Short mmCIF file of C-alpha atoms in Angstrom, two decimals:
data_model
loop_
_atom_site.label_atom_id
_atom_site.label_comp_id
_atom_site.label_asym_id
_atom_site.label_seq_id
_atom_site.Cartn_x
_atom_site.Cartn_y
_atom_site.Cartn_z
CA MET A 1 -23.28 30.76 4.71
CA ASN A 2 -26.80 29.29 5.31
CA ASN A 3 -27.60 27.06 8.12
CA ASN A 4 -28.33 24.10 5.78
CA TYR A 5 -24.69 24.14 4.87
CA TYR A 6 -23.66 23.62 8.38
CA HIS A 7 -26.30 21.00 8.95
CA ILE A 8 -25.20 18.97 5.96
CA PHE A 9 -21.57 18.80 6.89
CA ASN A 10 -22.03 18.19 10.62
CA TYR A 11 -24.21 15.19 10.50
CA LYS A 12 -21.52 13.46 12.53
CA THR A 13 -18.15 14.60 14.02
CA ILE A 14 -14.95 12.76 14.53
CA ASN A 15 -12.10 13.76 16.92
CA ASP A 16 -8.79 14.34 15.24
CA SER A 17 -5.41 14.77 16.97
CA VAL A 18 -4.39 17.48 14.54
CA TYR A 19 -7.54 19.47 13.97
CA GLY A 20 -9.85 18.61 16.90
CA ASN A 21 -13.52 17.95 15.65
CA ILE A 22 -13.92 16.97 11.96
CA GLY A 23 -17.60 17.41 10.68
CA LEU A 24 -18.98 14.84 8.30
CA SER A 25 -21.96 14.62 6.03
CA LYS A 26 -24.29 11.65 5.83
CA ILE A 27 -22.75 10.38 2.67
CA GLU A 28 -19.24 10.92 3.95
CA VAL A 29 -20.07 8.67 6.92
CA GLU A 30 -21.49 6.08 4.59
CA LEU A 31 -18.39 6.11 2.43
CA LEU A 32 -16.10 5.87 5.55
CA ASP A 33 -17.92 2.82 6.46
CA THR A 34 -17.23 1.03 3.22
CA ARG A 35 -14.72 -1.96 3.15
CA ALA A 36 -12.50 -0.08 0.59
CA MET A 37 -12.09 2.87 3.04
CA GLN A 38 -11.65 0.76 6.12
CA ARG A 39 -8.76 -1.02 4.33
CA LEU A 40 -6.77 2.23 4.74
CA ARG A 41 -6.70 1.84 8.50
CA ARG A 42 -4.14 -1.04 7.88
CA ILE A 43 -1.88 0.96 5.58
CA ARG A 44 0.70 3.29 7.28
CA GLN A 45 1.03 6.74 5.89
CA MET A 46 4.75 7.01 6.21
CA GLY A 47 5.96 3.67 5.08
CA PHE A 48 9.39 2.77 6.45
CA SER A 49 10.03 6.34 7.79
CA SER A 50 8.71 4.85 11.07
CA TYR A 51 11.98 2.91 11.17
CA VAL A 52 13.61 6.25 11.83
CA PHE A 53 10.70 8.21 13.36
CA PRO A 54 9.02 5.64 15.61
CA ASP A 55 5.73 7.64 16.26
CA GLY A 56 5.16 8.01 12.52
CA GLU A 57 2.75 4.94 12.41
CA HIS A 58 -0.54 6.77 11.69
CA SER A 59 -2.65 5.40 8.75
CA ARG A 60 -3.89 6.51 5.40
CA PHE A 61 -7.25 6.41 6.94
CA ALA A 62 -6.46 9.24 9.41
CA HIS A 63 -4.72 11.21 6.54
CA SER A 64 -7.83 10.84 4.44
CA LEU A 65 -10.02 12.44 7.15
CA GLY A 66 -7.36 15.23 7.49
CA VAL A 67 -7.51 15.89 3.73
CA LEU A 68 -11.31 15.99 3.90
CA TYR A 69 -11.05 18.49 6.81
CA ILE A 70 -8.62 20.84 4.88
CA MET A 71 -10.67 20.57 1.66
CA GLY A 72 -13.78 21.48 3.71
CA ARG A 73 -12.05 24.57 4.99
CA PHE A 74 -11.06 25.53 1.51
CA CYS A 75 -14.65 25.09 0.38
CA ASP A 76 -16.02 27.01 3.43
CA VAL A 77 -14.13 30.17 2.21
CA LEU A 78 -15.09 29.75 -1.47
CA TYR A 79 -18.77 28.95 -0.75
CA ARG A 80 -18.95 31.83 1.67
CA ASN A 81 -17.67 34.10 -1.07
CA ASN A 82 -20.23 32.64 -3.63
CA GLU A 83 -17.42 31.26 -5.72
CA ILE A 84 -18.48 27.66 -5.75
CA SER A 85 -21.86 25.88 -5.33
CA LEU A 86 -23.06 23.43 -2.61
CA GLU A 87 -22.71 20.67 -5.33
CA ASP A 88 -19.11 21.74 -5.77
CA VAL A 89 -18.43 21.49 -2.07
CA GLN A 90 -19.98 18.07 -1.79
CA LEU A 91 -17.98 16.82 -4.86
CA LEU A 92 -14.73 18.27 -3.74
CA ARG A 93 -15.11 16.88 -0.15
CA ILE A 94 -15.90 13.40 -1.47
CA ALA A 95 -12.85 13.49 -3.72
CA ALA A 96 -10.73 14.48 -0.84
CA LEU A 97 -12.08 11.78 1.33
CA LEU A 98 -11.44 9.08 -1.37
CA HIS A 99 -8.26 10.37 -2.74
CA ASP A 100 -6.19 7.55 -1.17
CA VAL A 101 -8.80 4.81 -1.49
CA GLY A 102 -6.55 3.02 -4.02
CA HIS A 103 -3.37 3.27 -2.10
CA TYR A 104 -0.82 0.41 -2.16
CA PRO A 105 0.58 -1.08 1.04
CA PHE A 106 3.80 0.34 2.42
CA SER A 107 3.01 3.79 1.35
CA HIS A 108 4.63 4.82 -2.03
CA LEU A 109 7.30 2.27 -2.27
CA CYS A 110 4.94 -0.57 -3.28
CA GLU A 111 3.57 1.82 -5.98
CA THR A 112 7.16 2.08 -7.35
CA VAL A 113 7.41 -1.65 -7.63
CA TYR A 114 4.22 -1.96 -9.69
CA SER A 115 5.37 0.92 -11.85
CA TYR A 116 8.73 -1.01 -12.45
CA ILE A 117 6.70 -4.20 -13.24
CA ASP A 118 4.52 -2.23 -15.67
CA ALA A 119 7.57 -0.73 -17.35
CA LYS A 120 9.25 -4.12 -17.75
CA ASN A 121 5.97 -5.65 -19.09
CA ASN A 122 5.77 -2.85 -21.72
CA SER A 123 9.41 -3.07 -22.63
CA ILE A 124 10.01 0.41 -21.43
CA LEU A 125 13.06 -0.55 -19.37
CA GLU A 126 15.96 -1.24 -21.73
CA ASN A 127 19.01 -3.21 -20.84
CA GLU A 128 21.72 -0.66 -21.44
CA PRO A 129 25.06 -2.47 -21.83
CA PHE A 130 26.93 0.32 -20.05
CA ARG A 131 24.58 0.43 -17.06
CA THR A 132 24.67 -2.67 -14.95
CA ILE A 133 23.51 -1.89 -11.55
CA SER A 134 21.80 -3.79 -8.62
CA LEU A 135 18.11 -4.30 -8.39
CA LEU A 136 18.47 -2.28 -5.09
CA SER A 137 19.66 0.75 -7.19
CA ASP A 138 17.52 0.21 -10.25
CA LEU A 139 14.24 0.20 -8.30
CA SER A 140 15.30 3.11 -6.06
CA ASN A 141 15.96 5.36 -9.06
CA HIS A 142 13.01 4.26 -11.17
CA ILE A 143 10.78 7.03 -12.34
CA LYS A 144 7.28 6.13 -11.47
CA ARG A 145 4.63 5.66 -14.19
CA LYS A 146 1.51 7.69 -13.34
CA THR A 147 -0.76 5.18 -15.19
CA VAL A 148 -0.35 2.65 -12.36
CA ASP A 149 -0.17 5.13 -9.40
CA HIS A 150 -2.39 4.90 -6.40
CA GLU A 151 -4.52 7.63 -7.84
CA HIS A 152 -5.51 5.77 -10.97
CA LEU A 153 -6.01 2.60 -8.87
CA GLY A 154 -8.27 4.75 -6.68
CA ALA A 155 -10.23 5.97 -9.67
CA ASN A 156 -10.82 2.40 -10.60
CA VAL A 157 -11.96 1.55 -7.10
CA ILE A 158 -14.52 4.37 -7.14
CA ILE A 159 -15.98 3.09 -10.32
CA TYR A 160 -15.83 -0.62 -9.79
CA ASP A 161 -16.33 -0.95 -5.94
CA LYS A 162 -20.04 -1.72 -5.62
CA GLN A 163 -20.40 -0.26 -2.13
CA ILE A 164 -18.76 3.10 -3.07
CA ASN A 165 -20.37 3.31 -6.48
CA ASP A 166 -23.88 2.54 -4.98
CA ILE A 167 -23.55 5.29 -2.44
CA LEU A 168 -22.43 7.84 -5.06
CA LYS A 169 -25.24 6.93 -7.42
CA ALA A 170 -27.87 7.11 -4.70
CA ASN A 171 -26.58 10.80 -4.06
CA ASN A 172 -26.35 11.65 -7.84
CA ILE A 173 -22.55 11.91 -7.61
CA ASP A 174 -20.69 11.06 -10.82
CA ALA A 175 -18.11 8.29 -9.85
CA GLU A 176 -16.12 8.95 -12.96
CA LEU A 177 -15.78 12.61 -12.29
CA VAL A 178 -14.65 11.99 -8.74
CA GLY A 179 -11.95 9.67 -10.06
CA LYS A 180 -10.81 12.23 -12.52
CA ILE A 181 -10.40 14.91 -9.81
CA ILE A 182 -8.29 12.44 -7.91
CA THR A 183 -6.08 11.72 -10.88
CA GLY A 184 -5.88 15.31 -11.96
CA GLU A 185 -7.59 14.86 -15.39
CA ILE A 186 -10.30 17.47 -15.02
CA GLY A 187 -9.18 21.01 -15.56
CA VAL A 188 -8.22 22.83 -18.69
CA HIS A 189 -10.32 20.43 -20.74
CA ASN A 190 -13.54 22.24 -19.35
CA ASN A 191 -11.88 25.64 -18.76
CA SER A 192 -11.94 25.14 -14.90
CA ILE A 193 -8.82 23.85 -13.07
CA VAL A 194 -10.39 24.86 -9.61
CA TYR A 195 -11.16 21.27 -8.77
CA VAL A 196 -7.76 19.79 -9.39
CA GLN A 197 -5.93 22.81 -7.98
CA LEU A 198 -7.52 22.19 -4.63
CA MET A 199 -6.48 18.44 -5.02
CA HIS A 200 -3.32 18.63 -7.24
CA SER A 201 -1.03 21.63 -6.78
CA SER A 202 1.83 22.99 -4.70
CA LEU A 203 -0.70 24.19 -2.20
CA ASP A 204 -3.44 21.59 -1.99
CA ALA A 205 -5.48 19.89 0.70
CA ASP A 206 -3.36 16.66 0.44
CA ARG A 207 0.01 18.40 0.82
CA MET A 208 -1.30 20.61 3.67
CA ASP A 209 -2.55 17.71 5.66
CA TYR A 210 0.46 15.40 5.22
CA LEU A 211 2.77 18.29 6.22
CA LEU A 212 0.86 19.01 9.30
CA ARG A 213 0.10 15.49 10.29
CA ASP A 214 3.24 13.70 9.31
CA SER A 215 5.48 16.34 10.97
CA SER A 216 3.32 16.14 14.15
CA GLN A 217 3.51 12.32 14.26
CA ALA A 218 7.14 12.15 13.40
CA GLY A 219 8.02 14.47 16.23
CA VAL A 220 9.42 17.27 14.13
CA VAL A 221 8.32 20.90 13.90
CA PHE A 222 8.16 21.51 10.16
CA GLY A 223 4.40 21.47 10.18
CA SER A 224 4.00 24.63 12.29
CA VAL A 225 2.70 26.85 9.55
CA ASP A 226 -0.21 29.29 9.57
CA PHE A 227 -2.61 27.20 7.51
CA ASN A 228 -5.60 29.07 8.76
CA TYR A 229 -4.44 32.36 7.25
CA ILE A 230 -3.51 30.73 3.98
CA ILE A 231 -6.91 29.13 3.67
CA ASN A 232 -8.75 32.28 4.53
CA ASN A 233 -6.93 34.16 1.77
CA ILE A 234 -7.80 31.80 -1.17
CA LYS A 235 -9.98 33.14 -4.05
CA LYS A 236 -11.41 31.92 -7.27
CA VAL A 237 -10.43 34.28 -10.11
CA LYS A 238 -10.90 34.37 -13.78
CA TYR A 239 -7.62 34.64 -15.77
CA GLN A 240 -7.70 35.56 -19.51
CA LEU A 241 -4.59 34.44 -21.34
CA ASN A 242 -3.16 36.85 -23.75
CA ASN A 243 -6.42 38.80 -23.96
CA ASP A 244 -8.00 35.86 -25.70
CA ASN A 245 -11.58 35.23 -24.69
CA ASN A 246 -11.12 31.56 -25.71
CA ASN A 247 -8.37 31.19 -23.25
CA GLN A 248 -10.10 32.20 -20.06
CA TYR A 249 -9.65 30.04 -16.98
CA GLU A 250 -11.12 29.93 -13.49
CA ILE A 251 -8.19 29.31 -11.13
CA ILE A 252 -7.42 29.42 -7.50
CA ALA A 253 -5.14 32.27 -6.33
CA ILE A 254 -3.82 33.45 -3.10
CA ASN A 255 -4.32 36.97 -1.92
CA SER A 256 -0.94 38.57 -2.04
CA LYS A 257 -1.05 39.70 1.61
CA ALA A 258 -0.82 35.99 2.61
CA GLN A 259 2.40 35.62 0.55
CA HIS A 260 4.64 35.31 3.57
CA ALA A 261 2.57 32.48 5.04
CA VAL A 262 2.64 30.59 1.67
CA GLU A 263 6.37 31.08 1.52
CA HIS A 264 6.66 29.66 5.07
CA PHE A 265 4.52 26.64 4.00
CA LEU A 266 6.82 25.97 0.96
CA MET A 267 9.98 26.18 2.98
CA ALA A 268 8.51 23.88 5.75
CA ARG A 269 7.52 21.33 3.13
CA TYR A 270 10.94 21.47 1.64
CA PHE A 271 12.64 20.85 4.98
CA HIS A 272 10.04 18.24 5.86
CA TYR A 273 10.96 16.29 2.69
CA SER A 274 14.70 16.71 2.90
CA GLN A 275 14.93 15.83 6.59
CA THR A 276 12.07 13.40 7.13
CA VAL A 277 10.53 11.78 4.03
CA LEU A 278 13.93 11.45 2.26
CA HIS A 279 16.01 10.61 5.31
CA LYS A 280 18.98 8.53 4.26
CA THR A 281 18.11 5.51 6.40
CA SER A 282 14.46 5.51 5.43
CA LEU A 283 15.49 5.56 1.74
CA ALA A 284 17.87 2.58 2.33
CA PHE A 285 15.07 0.56 4.07
CA GLU A 286 12.69 1.45 1.38
CA ALA A 287 15.16 0.26 -1.33
CA VAL A 288 15.40 -3.05 0.50
CA ALA A 289 11.66 -3.40 0.77
CA LYS A 290 11.12 -2.54 -3.06
CA THR A 291 13.68 -5.18 -4.02
CA LEU A 292 12.14 -7.88 -1.75
CA LEU A 293 8.71 -7.09 -2.94
CA TYR A 294 9.69 -7.10 -6.60
CA LYS A 295 11.44 -10.48 -6.30
CA MET A 296 8.43 -11.93 -4.50
CA ILE A 297 5.88 -10.62 -6.97
CA SER A 298 7.91 -11.51 -10.08
CA GLU A 299 8.80 -15.08 -8.77
CA GLU A 300 5.55 -16.11 -7.28
CA LYS A 301 3.40 -14.82 -10.12
CA ASP A 302 0.25 -14.84 -7.84
CA GLU A 303 -2.85 -14.22 -10.07
CA PHE A 304 -4.07 -11.64 -7.63
CA TYR A 305 -1.16 -9.22 -7.28
CA ILE A 306 1.05 -9.95 -10.32
CA SER A 307 0.26 -6.66 -11.91
CA PHE A 308 -1.70 -3.36 -11.89
CA ASP A 309 -4.28 -4.79 -14.20
CA ASN A 310 -4.95 -7.86 -11.96
CA LEU A 311 -5.33 -5.63 -8.87
CA VAL A 312 -7.89 -3.74 -10.82
CA LYS A 313 -9.71 -6.92 -11.60
CA SER A 314 -9.76 -7.77 -7.89
CA ILE A 315 -11.55 -4.60 -6.79
CA GLY A 316 -14.63 -5.47 -4.88
CA SER A 317 -13.25 -8.88 -3.70
CA ASP A 318 -11.97 -9.89 -0.25
CA LYS A 319 -8.51 -10.15 -1.73
CA PHE A 320 -8.46 -6.43 -2.47
CA TYR A 321 -9.80 -5.52 0.83
CA HIS A 322 -7.00 -7.43 2.50
CA PHE A 323 -4.34 -5.83 0.31
CA THR A 324 -2.67 -4.04 3.29
CA ASP A 325 0.65 -3.70 5.07
CA ASP A 326 -0.17 -6.86 7.13
CA PHE A 327 -0.95 -8.83 4.02
CA MET A 328 2.44 -7.94 2.49
CA TRP A 329 4.32 -8.69 5.69
CA THR A 330 2.80 -12.05 5.85
CA LYS A 331 3.36 -12.83 2.08
CA LEU A 332 7.01 -11.67 2.48
CA LYS A 333 7.68 -13.75 5.54
CA ALA A 334 6.37 -16.86 3.88
CA TYR A 335 8.29 -16.12 0.68
CA ALA A 336 11.58 -15.53 2.58
CA GLU A 337 11.22 -18.59 4.69
CA LYS A 338 10.88 -20.97 1.81
CA SER A 339 13.35 -19.23 -0.54
CA GLU A 340 16.83 -20.60 -1.00
CA ASP A 341 18.12 -17.27 -2.44
CA LYS A 342 20.84 -15.85 -0.15
CA LEU A 343 19.90 -12.26 -1.09
CA VAL A 344 16.28 -12.82 -0.26
CA LYS A 345 17.33 -14.00 3.19
CA ILE A 346 19.50 -11.02 3.69
CA LEU A 347 16.71 -8.57 2.60
CA TRP A 348 14.22 -10.20 4.79
CA ARG A 349 16.33 -10.09 7.85
CA THR A 350 17.19 -6.48 7.09
CA LEU A 351 13.45 -5.52 7.24
CA ALA A 352 12.10 -7.88 9.85
CA GLU A 353 14.83 -7.36 12.36
CA ARG A 354 15.44 -3.66 11.45
CA LYS A 355 19.13 -4.31 10.71
CA LYS A 356 20.11 -0.89 9.56
CA PRO A 357 21.76 -0.77 6.00
CA ILE A 358 25.33 0.45 6.33
CA ILE A 359 25.59 3.98 4.80
CA ILE A 360 28.76 4.26 2.88
CA LEU A 361 28.56 7.61 1.35
CA TYR A 362 26.02 10.37 1.79
CA GLU A 363 26.22 13.42 -0.53
CA LYS A 364 23.54 15.72 0.94
CA ASP A 365 21.64 18.65 -0.43
CA ILE A 366 23.89 19.40 -3.38
CA VAL A 367 22.38 22.40 -5.09
CA LEU A 368 21.65 22.26 -8.75
CA LYS A 369 20.35 25.12 -10.84
CA ARG A 370 17.43 24.86 -13.33
CA LYS A 371 18.20 26.89 -16.38
CA SER A 372 16.01 28.29 -19.24
CA LYS A 373 16.47 27.24 -22.86
CA ALA A 374 18.29 30.62 -23.45
CA GLU A 375 20.83 29.93 -20.83
CA LYS A 376 23.93 27.70 -21.59
CA GLN A 377 23.45 24.27 -19.97
CA SER A 378 26.27 23.08 -17.78
CA ILE A 379 26.95 20.58 -15.08
CA ASN A 380 26.46 22.41 -11.79
CA ASP A 381 28.35 19.94 -9.58
CA PRO A 382 30.69 17.84 -11.49
CA ASP A 383 31.65 15.74 -8.45
CA PHE A 384 28.06 14.70 -7.93
CA PHE A 385 27.48 13.73 -11.42
CA LEU A 386 30.83 11.88 -11.64
CA LEU A 387 29.84 9.89 -8.63
CA LYS A 388 26.50 9.11 -10.09
CA TRP A 389 27.86 8.21 -13.44
CA MET A 390 30.52 5.98 -11.85
CA LEU A 391 28.02 4.15 -9.61
CA GLU A 392 25.80 3.46 -12.76
CA ARG A 393 28.55 2.26 -14.93
CA HIS A 394 30.96 0.60 -12.56
CA HIS A 395 28.62 -1.00 -10.07
CA LYS A 396 30.02 -4.41 -10.67
CA GLU A 397 33.63 -3.39 -10.62
CA ILE A 398 33.03 -1.77 -7.28
CA SER A 399 31.58 -4.90 -5.78
CA GLU A 400 34.44 -7.08 -7.19
CA LYS A 401 37.13 -4.73 -5.71
CA CYS A 402 35.30 -4.86 -2.36
CA GLY A 403 34.60 -8.60 -2.50
CA ILE A 404 30.90 -8.09 -2.00
CA ASP A 405 27.93 -9.38 -3.98
CA MET A 406 26.90 -6.47 -6.13
CA GLU A 407 23.22 -7.04 -5.34
CA GLN A 408 24.08 -6.06 -1.69
CA ILE A 409 25.17 -2.68 -2.68
CA GLY A 410 22.67 0.06 -3.58
CA PHE A 411 22.46 3.77 -4.26
CA CYS A 412 19.60 6.20 -4.64
CA THR A 413 19.20 9.87 -5.54
CA SER A 414 16.42 12.20 -4.39
CA THR A 415 15.50 15.63 -5.51
CA VAL A 416 13.49 18.33 -3.69
CA ASN A 417 12.21 21.43 -5.24
CA ILE A 418 10.70 24.53 -3.51
CA GLU A 419 8.09 25.04 -6.17
CA SER A 420 7.10 23.36 -9.42
CA LEU A 421 8.03 26.14 -11.77
CA PRO A 422 11.33 28.08 -12.19
CA SER A 423 11.54 31.82 -11.69
CA PHE A 424 11.88 32.71 -15.38
CA MET A 425 8.46 31.26 -16.33
CA LYS A 426 5.75 33.89 -16.52
CA ILE A 427 2.02 33.14 -16.23
CA GLU A 428 1.51 34.89 -19.65
CA GLU A 429 3.53 31.93 -21.10
CA CYS A 430 1.38 29.20 -19.67
CA ASN A 431 0.12 28.22 -23.07
CA ASP A 432 3.61 26.49 -23.37
CA LEU A 433 3.55 25.03 -19.91
CA GLY A 434 1.07 22.26 -20.34
CA GLU A 435 -1.90 21.50 -18.03
CA GLU A 436 0.03 20.20 -15.11
CA SER A 437 2.21 23.34 -14.73
CA LEU A 438 -0.80 25.70 -15.03
CA ARG A 439 -2.56 23.53 -12.37
CA ASP A 440 0.45 23.11 -9.98
CA ALA A 441 2.05 26.51 -9.64
CA ILE A 442 0.93 28.82 -6.85
CA LYS A 443 -0.75 31.92 -8.07
CA LEU A 444 -0.96 35.29 -6.32
CA ILE A 445 -3.61 38.06 -6.91
CA ASN A 446 -2.76 41.58 -5.83
CA LYS A 447 -4.94 44.61 -5.02
CA GLU A 448 -5.14 45.48 -8.65
CA ASN A 449 -6.47 42.01 -9.43
CA LYS A 450 -3.35 41.10 -11.32
CA VAL A 451 -2.47 37.38 -11.26
CA SER A 452 1.02 36.24 -11.25
CA PHE A 453 3.04 33.13 -10.37
CA LEU A 454 4.57 33.24 -6.88
CA ALA A 455 7.75 31.75 -8.45
CA SER A 456 8.18 34.73 -10.72
CA ASP A 457 7.38 37.39 -8.17
CA THR A 458 10.72 39.33 -7.65
CA THR A 459 9.50 40.53 -4.22
CA SER A 460 9.33 36.86 -3.02
CA LEU A 461 12.18 34.94 -1.26
CA ILE A 462 10.81 31.86 -3.21
CA ASN A 463 11.67 33.59 -6.49
CA LYS A 464 15.32 33.44 -5.52
CA MET A 465 15.15 29.90 -4.58
CA VAL A 466 12.89 28.09 -7.21
CA ASP A 467 15.64 27.85 -9.71
CA TYR A 468 17.50 25.53 -7.57
CA SER A 469 16.98 21.77 -6.59
CA ALA A 470 18.51 20.15 -3.59
CA VAL A 471 19.91 16.74 -4.68
CA SER A 472 21.04 13.97 -2.32
CA LEU A 473 22.75 10.64 -3.10
CA VAL A 474 23.22 7.89 -0.68
CA VAL A 475 25.34 4.67 -1.16
CA PHE A 476 24.58 1.75 1.18
CA VAL A 477 25.25 -1.79 1.70
CA VAL A 478 22.76 -4.42 3.02
CA ASP A 479 24.52 -6.58 5.63
CA PRO A 480 22.41 -7.71 8.56
CA ASP A 481 25.41 -9.28 10.31
CA GLN A 482 27.16 -5.80 10.19
CA LYS A 483 30.48 -7.46 9.20
CA ILE A 484 31.25 -5.50 6.12
CA GLU A 485 34.02 -2.76 6.45
CA LYS A 486 32.48 0.49 5.57
CA GLY A 487 35.80 2.34 5.26
CA LYS A 488 37.11 -0.19 2.71
CA ILE A 489 34.14 0.32 0.40
CA LYS A 490 34.23 3.98 0.66
CA ASP A 491 37.94 4.09 -0.12
CA VAL A 492 37.27 1.95 -3.18
CA ILE A 493 34.54 4.36 -4.53
CA LEU A 494 36.56 7.38 -3.85
CA SER A 495 39.78 6.05 -5.45
CA MET A 496 37.78 5.10 -8.58
CA ILE A 497 36.33 8.69 -8.85
CA LYS A 498 39.88 10.16 -8.55
#
């Protein structure tokens, strides 16, 4: 690696609690100083997980620096092996630094609210007569729409924020291309998925930093993985599908000798999600915050933040730069104080005073098996599905039997997978997988230069585990006065199941 490379990316250094010194190029320093990036200092990385893990209050700004560092390490290895150019390095590092520039306040829960609003605006959410559940539950179990996620908002920021766009133009960086790397849209279209693999896969710079950083800040040990060994064993390889010259891709693979370190990373991330990110109390608080946010946004109809499209229109204005956790707290407080809605008062007190939602039932880590088309589909855990079915269709009946407002009762499910693909999917079949699967799955390369999915490698422990998903279900009641009888509600639910 030439001295010019080191000089470019050590224009300035910043001290970091996880990695020590992080070297920055001149353009990266300029981008960090933009108002859009500085906004991330006022958005917490872990959302309401800090209500359970008090030290988890670090910012999206710190995380963005961490992703830049990890991406820089990836690029160091690939550049040293003459597998990417200096221009590639600069582009990938900038994409890593800016990957969260469009992040919503309150981490991912605010993103869910805007996805829900977008779905309703586009008549995607249908009112099913058999499924009457509380807003707490409906928002908690809503599947997010990618078109309004923080990555797409970020791509718009990169294009329409004058400060960022001017810096990129002055350095001959294509703003639209940076945005597409962040959203994962570049890849198979131009026979190279290297860019998005490093930014969007089961083993990317984003996932690696948040595992290391969030675990460290939360005070748990799941982030203790050998990331140095993993990074030093990445390779860019050409993979030719079905011996067809028209189906040749450049992909990132991991030297098979580092397989154990990758397996450790996947297991650590699984436990981090199941024990930290998806902690039952955090999920309940997030459900409360989502509901309160949605009610405020839909009732106040503020021209600035009423929809994703309006947020995009505000890019470059003071309003967007102030779109932070503090802004939302201030708006929520004002909304709750003037509201005469009893539920709004209850939700606000729950959040503002940290009045822990009462956990009624917690079905944890139920293992469900993913099956191929050839296998007979069946319900893996009938009790789990029966409980979920009953909560969806008899929500109102439960509340009536318990004498509680149904809007105070919520439930949410969460799913954690070890890897993106099941064991029965072979890389030779990736024509049928779609772009995301080809991009996301971890690839191994052995001494004979044969490429395979880690998930389908029969020598791997991961191969024995990828076919299973760990599913959890939590039922909770919001009652800041803590007067509701937990046992009575639990008995009602269990008796209805029986």
